[in-house]
Amino acid sequence: MFFRHFLGERAQLNVVLADPPRSVLRNTRLFLIDAGQKHLDELTGLLGRLAPDTPAALVNINPEQAEKLIDQYPNIRGVFYSHSTREQLLSGIEALLEGGDWLPRPLMERLLSQWRRMRQLAESKASLTLREREILSLAGKGLSNAEIAEQLCLSPHTIKSHIHNLLRKIGASNRAEAAFMLRDRLDWPDPCHA
């Protein structure tokens, strides 16, 4: 009742309050999940029960919880911190029902920054030669320059030169940082053959 009152008549919404297990309704366009006073475990359990394509919005949530959950559940399309105003909530719900997203600016800035880093890494991956990819993959497995050289039938100096070039290309300061930056991309197809 409080939630309906908070939204007011202006919203023109049909609001149904239901227990999470019964709330998975076929024609639901948006799930508003009140995260207030809930632990992260409870929220992940609830979000895990929703269909992956069901839009959800977290209401009354703190920024730390929101950041953890939005990374894990891409169907979270809206976030409303506990200090959100009625007007922000109404505008956000309208945007969500129209298929958009509604995120607080600091969260949006963090996600945008993360996206830019991922894009830069993807471009870095594309700019590495096949040999550099192969060497980085072996270096990521902990092999020394001499071990990589022996395995690829190259000189240690050539390996050192390739590592120097790939570090420069991706902006890493050492081979461990390079392997960490590209840890999800070290299994490239098309291996080099000497």
mmCIF file of C-alpha atoms in Angstrom:
data_model
loop_
_atom_site.group_PDB
_atom_site.id
_atom_site.type_symbol
_atom_site.label_atom_id
_atom_site.label_comp_id
_atom_site.label_asym_id
_atom_site.label_seq_id
_atom_site.Cartn_x
_atom_site.Cartn_y
_atom_site.Cartn_z
ATOM 1 C CA MET A 1 0.000 0.000 0.000
ATOM 2 C CA PHE A 2 2.830 2.412 0.867
ATOM 3 C CA PHE A 3 4.526 1.723 -2.457
ATOM 4 C CA ARG A 4 1.327 2.424 -4.407
ATOM 5 C CA HIS A 5 0.853 5.608 -2.399
ATOM 6 C CA PHE A 6 4.467 6.621 -3.009
ATOM 7 C CA LEU A 7 4.063 6.206 -6.775
ATOM 8 C CA GLY A 8 0.817 8.161 -6.758
ATOM 9 C CA GLU A 9 -1.898 8.413 -9.368
ATOM 10 C CA ARG A 10 0.409 10.111 -11.908
ATOM 11 C CA ALA A 11 2.240 6.875 -12.542
ATOM 12 C CA GLN A 12 -0.737 5.093 -14.195
ATOM 13 C CA LEU A 13 0.795 1.770 -13.192
ATOM 14 C CA ASN A 14 -0.719 -1.503 -12.127
ATOM 15 C CA VAL A 15 1.316 -2.427 -9.052
ATOM 16 C CA VAL A 16 1.086 -5.924 -7.610
ATOM 17 C CA LEU A 17 2.839 -6.863 -4.396
ATOM 18 C CA ALA A 18 3.743 -10.530 -4.345
ATOM 19 C CA ASP A 19 6.102 -12.980 -2.724
ATOM 20 C CA PRO A 20 9.148 -13.639 -4.909
ATOM 21 C CA PRO A 21 8.287 -17.288 -5.743
ATOM 22 C CA ARG A 22 4.822 -16.295 -6.958
ATOM 23 C CA SER A 23 5.966 -13.102 -8.621
ATOM 24 C CA VAL A 24 7.308 -14.739 -11.775
ATOM 25 C CA LEU A 25 4.289 -13.784 -13.846
ATOM 26 C CA ARG A 26 4.174 -14.183 -17.634
ATOM 27 C CA ASN A 27 2.974 -10.656 -18.405
ATOM 28 C CA THR A 28 5.136 -8.738 -15.935
ATOM 29 C CA ARG A 29 6.964 -5.921 -17.701
ATOM 30 C CA LEU A 30 9.203 -4.922 -14.804
ATOM 31 C CA PHE A 31 10.138 -6.312 -11.406
ATOM 32 C CA LEU A 32 10.815 -3.726 -8.717
ATOM 33 C CA ILE A 33 12.838 -5.387 -5.989
ATOM 34 C CA ASP A 34 12.977 -3.644 -2.631
ATOM 35 C CA ALA A 35 16.522 -4.306 -1.508
ATOM 36 C CA GLY A 36 16.204 -2.421 1.767
ATOM 37 C CA GLN A 37 17.469 -4.396 4.765
ATOM 38 C CA LYS A 38 18.268 -7.436 2.601
ATOM 39 C CA HIS A 39 21.632 -9.158 2.533
ATOM 40 C CA LEU A 40 23.446 -9.716 -0.743
ATOM 41 C CA ASP A 41 22.738 -13.487 -0.514
ATOM 42 C CA GLU A 42 18.994 -12.875 -0.384
ATOM 43 C CA LEU A 43 19.127 -10.540 -3.376
ATOM 44 C CA THR A 44 21.216 -12.926 -5.481
ATOM 45 C CA GLY A 45 18.809 -15.739 -4.650
ATOM 46 C CA LEU A 46 15.849 -13.646 -5.720
ATOM 47 C CA LEU A 47 17.497 -12.382 -8.902
ATOM 48 C CA GLY A 48 18.592 -15.910 -9.742
ATOM 49 C CA ARG A 49 14.959 -17.041 -9.781
ATOM 50 C CA LEU A 50 13.964 -14.459 -12.395
ATOM 51 C CA ALA A 51 14.181 -15.310 -16.064
ATOM 52 C CA PRO A 52 17.398 -13.823 -17.542
ATOM 53 C CA ASP A 53 15.459 -11.582 -19.936
ATOM 54 C CA THR A 54 13.058 -10.240 -17.285
ATOM 55 C CA PRO A 55 13.831 -6.560 -16.612
ATOM 56 C CA ALA A 56 14.392 -5.798 -12.947
ATOM 57 C CA ALA A 57 15.061 -2.664 -10.940
ATOM 58 C CA LEU A 58 16.604 -2.519 -7.490
ATOM 59 C CA VAL A 59 14.935 -0.058 -5.165
ATOM 60 C CA ASN A 60 16.212 1.141 -1.809
ATOM 61 C CA ILE A 61 19.683 -0.299 -2.362
ATOM 62 C CA ASN A 62 23.097 0.906 -1.297
ATOM 63 C CA PRO A 63 25.755 1.648 -3.955
ATOM 64 C CA GLU A 64 28.089 -1.212 -2.957
ATOM 65 C CA GLN A 65 25.366 -3.840 -3.299
ATOM 66 C CA ALA A 66 24.188 -2.344 -6.592
ATOM 67 C CA GLU A 67 27.686 -2.493 -8.115
ATOM 68 C CA LYS A 68 28.132 -6.152 -7.185
ATOM 69 C CA LEU A 69 24.721 -7.187 -8.463
ATOM 70 C CA ILE A 70 24.692 -5.245 -11.722
ATOM 71 C CA ASP A 71 27.926 -6.953 -12.797
ATOM 72 C CA GLN A 72 26.399 -10.365 -12.108
ATOM 73 C CA TYR A 73 22.845 -9.858 -13.421
ATOM 74 C CA PRO A 74 22.525 -8.080 -16.788
ATOM 75 C CA ASN A 75 18.735 -8.017 -16.490
ATOM 76 C CA ILE A 76 19.045 -5.305 -13.807
ATOM 77 C CA ARG A 77 18.020 -2.312 -15.869
ATOM 78 C CA GLY A 78 17.341 0.146 -13.064
ATOM 79 C CA VAL A 79 18.872 1.126 -9.739
ATOM 80 C CA PHE A 80 17.310 3.485 -7.220
ATOM 81 C CA TYR A 81 19.353 4.274 -4.131
ATOM 82 C CA SER A 82 17.567 4.740 -0.831
ATOM 83 C CA HIS A 83 17.820 8.530 -1.145
ATOM 84 C CA SER A 84 16.087 8.621 -4.572
ATOM 85 C CA THR A 85 13.189 11.058 -4.739
ATOM 86 C CA ARG A 86 9.654 10.211 -5.790
ATOM 87 C CA GLU A 87 10.199 12.104 -9.047
ATOM 88 C CA GLN A 88 13.366 10.139 -9.810
ATOM 89 C CA LEU A 89 11.559 6.878 -9.113
ATOM 90 C CA LEU A 90 8.614 7.805 -11.346
ATOM 91 C CA SER A 91 10.823 9.033 -14.193
ATOM 92 C CA GLY A 92 12.995 5.942 -13.886
ATOM 93 C CA ILE A 93 10.083 3.522 -13.912
ATOM 94 C CA GLU A 94 8.649 5.245 -16.984
ATOM 95 C CA ALA A 95 12.027 4.961 -18.739
ATOM 96 C CA LEU A 96 12.316 1.290 -17.776
ATOM 97 C CA LEU A 97 8.808 0.485 -19.015
ATOM 98 C CA GLU A 98 9.711 2.113 -22.342
ATOM 99 C CA GLY A 99 12.669 -0.298 -22.645
ATOM 100 C CA GLY A 100 15.393 2.031 -21.375
ATOM 101 C CA ASP A 101 17.758 1.906 -18.429
ATOM 102 C CA TRP A 102 17.874 4.034 -15.277
ATOM 103 C CA LEU A 103 21.104 4.108 -13.319
ATOM 104 C CA PRO A 104 22.570 6.641 -10.881
ATOM 105 C CA ARG A 105 25.310 8.751 -12.453
ATOM 106 C CA PRO A 106 28.236 7.351 -10.375
ATOM 107 C CA LEU A 107 27.253 3.798 -11.284
ATOM 108 C CA MET A 108 26.837 4.726 -14.949
ATOM 109 C CA GLU A 109 30.288 6.390 -14.931
ATOM 110 C CA ARG A 110 31.879 3.261 -13.446
ATOM 111 C CA LEU A 111 30.208 0.999 -16.001
ATOM 112 C CA LEU A 112 31.186 3.305 -18.845
ATOM 113 C CA SER A 113 34.784 3.357 -17.646
ATOM 114 C CA GLN A 114 34.780 -0.441 -17.418
ATOM 115 C CA TRP A 115 33.336 -0.702 -20.937
ATOM 116 C CA ARG A 116 36.019 1.635 -22.290
ATOM 117 C CA ARG A 117 38.784 -0.478 -20.697
ATOM 118 C CA MET A 118 37.305 -3.651 -22.166
ATOM 119 C CA ARG A 119 37.070 -2.043 -25.586
ATOM 120 C CA GLN A 120 40.677 -0.886 -25.365
ATOM 121 C CA LEU A 121 41.740 -4.409 -24.422
ATOM 122 C CA ALA A 122 39.786 -5.857 -27.335
ATOM 123 C CA GLU A 123 41.546 -3.436 -29.685
ATOM 124 C CA SER A 124 44.875 -4.348 -28.091
ATOM 125 C CA LYS A 125 44.203 -8.015 -28.677
ATOM 126 C CA ALA A 126 43.508 -7.341 -32.333
ATOM 127 C CA SER A 127 46.738 -5.398 -32.727
ATOM 128 C CA LEU A 128 48.955 -8.224 -31.447
ATOM 129 C CA THR A 129 50.552 -10.463 -34.025
ATOM 130 C CA LEU A 130 49.909 -14.195 -33.900
ATOM 131 C CA ARG A 131 53.430 -14.750 -32.578
ATOM 132 C CA GLU A 132 52.946 -12.126 -29.831
ATOM 133 C CA ARG A 133 49.680 -13.770 -28.826
ATOM 134 C CA GLU A 134 51.338 -17.150 -28.654
ATOM 135 C CA ILE A 135 54.248 -15.815 -26.587
ATOM 136 C CA LEU A 136 51.917 -13.947 -24.216
ATOM 137 C CA SER A 137 49.840 -17.092 -23.776
ATOM 138 C CA LEU A 138 52.952 -19.078 -22.811
ATOM 139 C CA ALA A 139 54.221 -16.271 -20.570
ATOM 140 C CA GLY A 140 50.791 -16.237 -18.905
ATOM 141 C CA LYS A 141 51.306 -19.896 -18.052
ATOM 142 C CA GLY A 142 54.487 -18.967 -16.176
ATOM 143 C CA LEU A 143 57.124 -19.973 -18.720
ATOM 144 C CA SER A 144 60.393 -18.039 -18.736
ATOM 145 C CA ASN A 145 61.817 -16.411 -21.870
ATOM 146 C CA ALA A 146 64.278 -19.303 -22.237
ATOM 147 C CA GLU A 147 61.494 -21.913 -21.910
ATOM 148 C CA ILE A 148 59.330 -20.080 -24.439
ATOM 149 C CA ALA A 149 62.300 -19.791 -26.814
ATOM 150 C CA GLU A 150 63.029 -23.507 -26.540
ATOM 151 C CA GLN A 151 59.383 -24.465 -27.098
ATOM 152 C CA LEU A 152 59.033 -22.196 -30.164
ATOM 153 C CA CYS A 153 62.520 -22.845 -31.574
ATOM 154 C CA LEU A 154 63.470 -19.177 -31.317
ATOM 155 C CA SER A 155 66.257 -17.348 -29.536
ATOM 156 C CA PRO A 156 65.668 -15.884 -26.058
ATOM 157 C CA HIS A 157 66.559 -12.460 -27.520
ATOM 158 C CA THR A 158 63.705 -12.789 -30.071
ATOM 159 C CA ILE A 159 61.280 -13.700 -27.279
ATOM 160 C CA LYS A 160 62.453 -10.709 -25.252
ATOM 161 C CA SER A 161 61.901 -8.462 -28.276
ATOM 162 C CA HIS A 162 58.369 -9.814 -28.850
ATOM 163 C CA ILE A 163 57.498 -9.340 -25.179
ATOM 164 C CA HIS A 164 58.823 -5.776 -25.256
ATOM 165 C CA ASN A 165 56.652 -5.023 -28.320
ATOM 166 C CA LEU A 166 53.484 -6.552 -26.924
ATOM 167 C CA LEU A 167 53.903 -4.756 -23.581
ATOM 168 C CA ARG A 168 54.154 -1.467 -25.454
ATOM 169 C CA LYS A 169 51.072 -2.256 -27.566
ATOM 170 C CA ILE A 170 48.779 -3.060 -24.657
ATOM 171 C CA GLY A 171 50.232 -0.556 -22.198
ATOM 172 C CA ALA A 172 51.394 -3.054 -19.599
ATOM 173 C CA SER A 173 54.513 -2.506 -17.511
ATOM 174 C CA ASN A 174 55.515 -6.188 -17.273
ATOM 175 C CA ARG A 175 54.556 -9.617 -18.569
ATOM 176 C CA ALA A 176 52.548 -10.511 -15.460
ATOM 177 C CA GLU A 177 50.424 -7.379 -15.857
ATOM 178 C CA ALA A 178 49.939 -8.134 -19.574
ATOM 179 C CA ALA A 179 48.847 -11.686 -18.839
ATOM 180 C CA PHE A 180 46.497 -10.421 -16.130
ATOM 181 C CA MET A 181 45.004 -7.739 -18.405
ATOM 182 C CA LEU A 182 44.320 -10.266 -21.137
ATOM 183 C CA ARG A 183 43.680 -13.299 -18.904
ATOM 184 C CA ASP A 184 40.294 -13.992 -20.494
ATOM 185 C CA ARG A 185 41.733 -13.716 -23.993
ATOM 186 C CA LEU A 186 44.842 -15.887 -23.845
ATOM 187 C CA ASP A 187 43.293 -18.859 -25.618
ATOM 188 C CA TRP A 188 43.426 -17.484 -29.143
ATOM 189 C CA PRO A 189 42.736 -19.687 -32.140
ATOM 190 C CA ASP A 190 45.155 -20.012 -35.049
ATOM 191 C CA PRO A 191 48.401 -20.811 -33.243
ATOM 192 C CA CYS A 192 51.676 -19.988 -34.931
ATOM 193 C CA HIS A 193 53.740 -22.801 -36.302
ATOM 194 C CA ALA A 194 57.501 -22.482 -36.609
#
